[in-house]
């Protein structure tokens, strides 16, 4: 890696912002802290607990305050990821902010340096994510298969072809002033779609965006049951923001197509007859991604009917 531009050494400062909920992220903070210290840049790391219930995790995360330039915010009520990220951005004091999910892991020694050397190339710099090659936990097979399939399109070259699509803030650097002009949508109270909706707004405003290969590894895979429950929550969120997001999501477009072709009754009948069977497959050790897509469409159709 080339050394950072000397101008940035004195002029540029970065805030690393980590929202968390019942997850210990001390190792993540420590690794970022070590890289930033070695690089000799001005930085801060802020972790915000979004109403975490586990005192064990809160206490473990509070250890970050023993590290220089690190803060730990404890919100006693659960505001949701969108509101917590907005809070973190307002708390940040530097011009560039890096959002990182708390279940990420640093597996490259130049993670901080790579972001640092990318400053100014665009208003939004997306680092990306990846997953381990193998899964040894039979309880997380659905999430693992889903993410490994998505990893095939997560290289920077692929992402730069459609830079605003499937936008993720799992690991992204944004000019703070740009983020504060947009913020995550207040209607995203529950899990899901706050990232994608933010990407839609970036595109509407023609904010410059660059995807680079600076990934973090995703460590916190949900169990099959947790992931299915999260997916259902995300579909309820999508229904609430359908006027802005439905046309930009796979499930939303599939729903619209079925409606135009007058096939929603087929979707409804199929979910009524086979929804339970499909759900059992998704909770098994060998879930089908095709059935997962079918299940999401059926569930979304039900949500749209208010059931």
Coordinates of C-alpha atoms in Angstrom, one line a residue:
X1 CA 0.0 0.0 0.0
X2 CA 1.1 3.5 -0.7
X3 CA 1.6 5.9 2.2
X4 CA -1.2 8.4 2.9
X5 CA -0.9 11.9 1.4
X6 CA 0.9 14.1 3.9
X7 CA -1.8 16.7 3.5
X8 CA -4.4 14.3 4.8
X9 CA -2.1 13.4 7.8
X10 CA -2.8 16.8 9.3
X11 CA -6.2 17.9 7.7
X12 CA -8.3 14.7 7.6
X13 CA -10.0 13.1 10.6
X14 CA -12.3 10.0 10.6
X15 CA -15.1 8.9 13.0
X16 CA -15.7 5.2 13.1
X17 CA -19.3 4.6 14.2
X18 CA -20.6 1.3 15.4
X19 CA -24.2 0.7 16.3
X20 CA -24.8 -2.5 18.3
X21 CA -27.5 -4.5 20.0
X22 CA -26.7 -7.4 22.3
X23 CA -23.3 -8.0 20.7
X24 CA -19.8 -7.7 22.0
X25 CA -17.7 -5.7 19.6
X26 CA -14.5 -5.0 21.7
X27 CA -12.3 -7.0 19.4
X28 CA -13.6 -5.0 16.3
X29 CA -12.9 -1.7 18.1
X30 CA -9.5 -2.9 19.3
X31 CA -8.4 -3.9 15.8
X32 CA -9.5 -0.6 14.3
X33 CA -7.9 1.3 17.1
X34 CA -4.6 -0.5 16.6
X35 CA -4.5 0.2 12.9
X36 CA -5.4 3.9 13.3
X37 CA -2.8 4.4 16.0
X38 CA -0.1 2.8 13.8
X39 CA -1.2 5.0 10.9
X40 CA -0.9 8.1 13.1
X41 CA -4.2 9.7 12.0
X42 CA -6.7 11.7 13.9
X43 CA -9.7 9.5 14.6
X44 CA -12.4 8.5 17.1
X45 CA -14.4 5.4 17.6
X46 CA -17.9 5.6 19.0
X47 CA -20.0 2.5 19.9
X48 CA -23.7 3.0 20.6
X49 CA -25.8 0.4 22.4
X50 CA -29.3 0.4 20.9
X51 CA -31.2 -0.7 24.0
X52 CA -29.1 -3.8 24.5
X53 CA -30.6 -6.1 27.1
X54 CA -27.5 -8.1 28.0
X55 CA -25.5 -6.5 30.7
X56 CA -22.7 -8.9 29.9
X57 CA -22.3 -7.4 26.4
X58 CA -22.7 -3.8 27.6
X59 CA -20.0 -4.3 30.2
X60 CA -17.7 -6.0 27.7
X61 CA -18.2 -3.2 25.2
X62 CA -17.6 -0.5 27.9
X63 CA -14.0 -1.7 28.0
X64 CA -13.4 0.3 24.8
X65 CA -13.3 3.4 27.0
X66 CA -9.9 2.2 28.2
X67 CA -8.6 2.8 24.7
X68 CA -7.7 6.3 23.5
X69 CA -10.2 8.2 21.3
X70 CA -13.0 5.7 22.1
X71 CA -16.5 6.4 23.4
X72 CA -19.3 4.1 24.5
X73 CA -22.9 5.4 24.4
X74 CA -25.6 3.3 26.2
X75 CA -29.2 4.0 25.0
X76 CA -31.6 2.3 27.5
X77 CA -34.4 2.1 24.9
X78 CA -34.3 0.3 21.6
X79 CA -34.6 3.0 18.9
X80 CA -33.8 0.8 15.9
X81 CA -30.6 0.8 13.8
X82 CA -31.7 3.7 11.6
X83 CA -32.2 6.1 14.5
X84 CA -29.1 4.9 16.3
X85 CA -26.9 5.5 13.2
X86 CA -28.4 9.0 12.8
X87 CA -27.6 9.6 16.5
X88 CA -24.0 8.4 15.9
X89 CA -23.5 10.7 12.9
X90 CA -24.7 13.7 15.0
X91 CA -22.3 12.7 17.8
X92 CA -19.4 12.4 15.5
X93 CA -17.0 15.3 15.4
X94 CA -15.0 14.6 12.2
X95 CA -15.6 15.3 8.5
X96 CA -15.6 11.6 7.4
X97 CA -17.7 8.9 9.1
X98 CA -17.3 5.1 8.7
X99 CA -20.3 3.1 9.6
X100 CA -19.5 -0.5 10.7
X101 CA -21.9 -3.2 11.9
X102 CA -20.9 -4.5 15.3
X103 CA -20.8 -8.2 14.1
X104 CA -18.0 -7.4 11.6
X105 CA -14.4 -8.5 11.9
X106 CA -11.2 -6.9 10.6
X107 CA -9.2 -9.5 8.7
X108 CA -6.8 -7.2 6.7
X109 CA -4.0 -5.2 8.2
X110 CA -4.5 -2.3 5.9
X111 CA -8.3 -1.8 6.5
X112 CA -8.0 1.7 8.0
X113 CA -5.2 2.8 5.6
X114 CA -7.2 1.8 2.6
X115 CA -10.1 3.9 3.6
X116 CA -7.7 6.8 4.5
X117 CA -6.1 6.7 1.1
X118 CA -9.6 6.8 -0.5
X119 CA -10.7 10.0 1.1
X120 CA -11.9 12.6 -1.4
X121 CA -12.3 10.1 -4.3
X122 CA -16.1 10.3 -3.8
X123 CA -18.6 11.4 -1.2
X124 CA -19.5 7.8 -0.4
X125 CA -16.9 5.0 -0.3
X126 CA -18.2 1.5 0.1
X127 CA -15.7 -1.1 1.4
X128 CA -17.9 -4.2 1.2
X129 CA -18.1 -7.4 3.1
X130 CA -17.5 -11.1 2.7
X131 CA -17.9 -14.3 4.6
X132 CA -15.8 -17.3 5.7
X133 CA -15.4 -20.0 3.1
X134 CA -16.9 -22.7 5.2
X135 CA -19.8 -23.0 7.8
X136 CA -19.5 -25.4 10.6
X137 CA -22.7 -24.5 12.4
X138 CA -25.8 -26.4 11.2
X139 CA -28.1 -23.8 12.8
X140 CA -27.1 -20.9 10.5
X141 CA -27.3 -22.7 7.1
X142 CA -30.0 -20.4 5.7
X143 CA -28.1 -17.1 6.4
X144 CA -24.8 -18.7 5.3
X145 CA -26.1 -20.0 2.0
X146 CA -27.9 -16.7 1.3
X147 CA -24.8 -14.6 2.0
X148 CA -22.4 -16.8 0.1
X149 CA -24.6 -16.5 -2.9
X150 CA -24.6 -12.8 -2.5
X151 CA -20.8 -12.7 -2.1
X152 CA -20.5 -13.7 -5.8
X153 CA -21.6 -10.1 -6.7
X154 CA -19.8 -8.3 -3.9
X155 CA -16.5 -7.6 -5.6
X156 CA -15.9 -3.8 -6.3
X157 CA -16.0 -4.3 -10.1
X158 CA -19.5 -5.8 -9.9
X159 CA -20.7 -3.2 -7.4
X160 CA -19.5 -0.3 -9.4
X161 CA -21.6 -1.4 -12.4
X162 CA -24.7 -0.4 -10.5
X163 CA -23.3 1.6 -7.6
X164 CA -26.5 2.6 -5.9
X165 CA -28.3 -0.8 -6.0
X166 CA -28.3 -3.0 -2.9
X167 CA -26.6 -0.3 -0.9
X168 CA -25.3 -1.4 2.4
X169 CA -23.8 0.4 5.4
X170 CA -22.3 -2.7 6.9
X171 CA -19.0 -1.1 6.1
X172 CA -19.0 2.3 4.4
X173 CA -17.3 5.7 4.6
X174 CA -19.4 8.8 4.0
X175 CA -18.7 12.5 4.1
X176 CA -20.5 13.5 7.3
X177 CA -22.1 16.6 5.8
X178 CA -23.7 14.4 3.0
X179 CA -25.1 11.9 5.5
X180 CA -26.6 14.6 7.7
X181 CA -28.4 16.1 4.7
X182 CA -30.1 12.7 4.1
X183 CA -30.1 10.6 7.3
X184 CA -31.7 7.2 7.5
X185 CA -35.4 7.3 7.1
X186 CA -37.4 7.8 10.3
X187 CA -40.1 5.4 9.0
X188 CA -37.6 2.5 9.3
X189 CA -38.3 1.7 12.9
X190 CA -37.7 -2.0 12.6
X191 CA -35.1 -4.1 10.9
X192 CA -34.6 -3.8 7.2
X193 CA -34.4 -1.5 4.1
X194 CA -32.9 1.6 5.8
X195 CA -29.7 1.0 3.8
X196 CA -31.4 0.3 0.5
X197 CA -33.7 3.4 0.9
X198 CA -30.6 5.5 1.7
X199 CA -29.1 4.2 -1.6
X200 CA -32.2 5.3 -3.5
X201 CA -31.9 8.8 -2.1
X202 CA -28.2 8.9 -2.9
X203 CA -29.1 8.1 -6.5
X204 CA -31.9 10.6 -6.6
X205 CA -29.5 13.4 -5.5
X206 CA -26.7 12.1 -7.7
X207 CA -24.2 11.9 -4.8
X208 CA -20.9 10.5 -6.0
X209 CA -20.2 6.9 -4.8
X210 CA -17.2 4.6 -5.3
X211 CA -17.0 0.9 -4.4
X212 CA -13.6 -0.4 -3.4
X213 CA -12.3 -3.7 -2.2
X214 CA -11.8 -3.1 1.5
X215 CA -14.1 -5.7 3.0
X216 CA -14.8 -6.7 6.6
X217 CA -15.8 -10.3 7.4
X218 CA -19.4 -10.8 8.6
X219 CA -19.1 -12.9 11.8
X220 CA -22.6 -12.7 13.4
X221 CA -24.6 -15.1 11.3
X222 CA -28.2 -15.5 12.6
X223 CA -29.7 -18.9 13.2
X224 CA -32.2 -20.0 10.6
X225 CA -35.1 -19.0 12.8
X226 CA -33.6 -15.6 13.6
X227 CA -32.9 -14.9 10.0
X228 CA -36.4 -15.9 8.9
X229 CA -37.9 -13.7 11.6
X230 CA -35.7 -10.8 10.5
X231 CA -36.7 -11.3 6.9
X232 CA -40.3 -11.2 7.8
X233 CA -39.7 -8.0 9.8
X234 CA -37.9 -6.5 6.8
X235 CA -40.9 -7.3 4.6
X236 CA -43.2 -5.5 7.0
X237 CA -40.9 -2.5 6.8
X238 CA -40.9 -2.7 3.0
X239 CA -44.7 -2.6 3.0
X240 CA -44.6 0.6 5.1
X241 CA -42.3 2.4 2.6
X242 CA -43.6 0.7 -0.5
X243 CA -44.3 4.0 -2.3
X244 CA -40.5 4.7 -2.2
X245 CA -38.9 1.3 -2.1
X246 CA -41.1 -1.3 -3.6
X247 CA -39.9 -0.8 -7.2
X248 CA -36.3 -1.1 -6.0
X249 CA -36.6 -4.5 -4.3
X250 CA -36.8 -8.0 -5.7
X251 CA -39.8 -8.9 -3.7
X252 CA -41.5 -5.6 -4.4
X253 CA -41.0 -6.0 -8.2
X254 CA -42.2 -9.6 -8.1
X255 CA -45.3 -8.5 -6.2
X256 CA -46.0 -5.7 -8.7
X257 CA -45.6 -8.1 -11.7
X258 CA -48.0 -10.6 -10.2
X259 CA -50.5 -7.9 -9.5
X260 CA -50.3 -6.7 -13.1
X261 CA -50.8 -10.2 -14.4
X262 CA -53.7 -10.8 -12.0
X263 CA -51.8 -13.7 -10.3
X264 CA -51.8 -12.6 -6.7
X265 CA -54.5 -15.1 -6.0
X266 CA -52.0 -17.8 -7.1
X267 CA -49.4 -16.5 -4.7
X268 CA -52.0 -16.3 -1.9
X269 CA -53.3 -19.8 -2.5
X270 CA -49.8 -21.2 -2.8
X271 CA -48.7 -19.6 0.5
X272 CA -51.8 -20.9 2.2
X273 CA -51.3 -24.4 1.0
X274 CA -47.5 -24.7 1.2
X275 CA -46.2 -21.9 3.4
X276 CA -45.8 -24.1 6.4
X277 CA -44.0 -26.8 4.4
X278 CA -41.7 -24.2 2.9
X279 CA -41.0 -22.7 6.3
X280 CA -40.0 -26.1 7.7
X281 CA -37.5 -26.4 4.8
X282 CA -36.0 -23.0 5.6
X283 CA -35.5 -23.9 9.2
X284 CA -33.8 -27.2 8.3
X285 CA -30.1 -27.8 7.9
X286 CA -30.5 -27.9 4.1
X287 CA -32.7 -24.9 3.2
X288 CA -33.5 -23.9 -0.4
X289 CA -32.8 -20.4 -1.5
X290 CA -35.4 -20.8 -4.3
X291 CA -38.0 -21.6 -1.7
X292 CA -36.8 -18.7 0.4
X293 CA -37.6 -16.3 -2.5
X294 CA -41.0 -18.0 -2.9
X295 CA -41.7 -17.7 0.9
X296 CA -40.8 -14.0 0.9
X297 CA -43.2 -13.2 -1.9
X298 CA -46.0 -15.1 -0.3
X299 CA -45.4 -13.5 3.1
X300 CA -45.2 -10.0 1.5
X301 CA -48.5 -10.6 -0.3
X302 CA -50.1 -11.4 3.0
X303 CA -48.6 -8.3 4.7
X304 CA -49.9 -6.2 1.9
X305 CA -53.4 -7.5 2.6
X306 CA -53.0 -6.5 6.2
X307 CA -53.1 -10.1 7.5

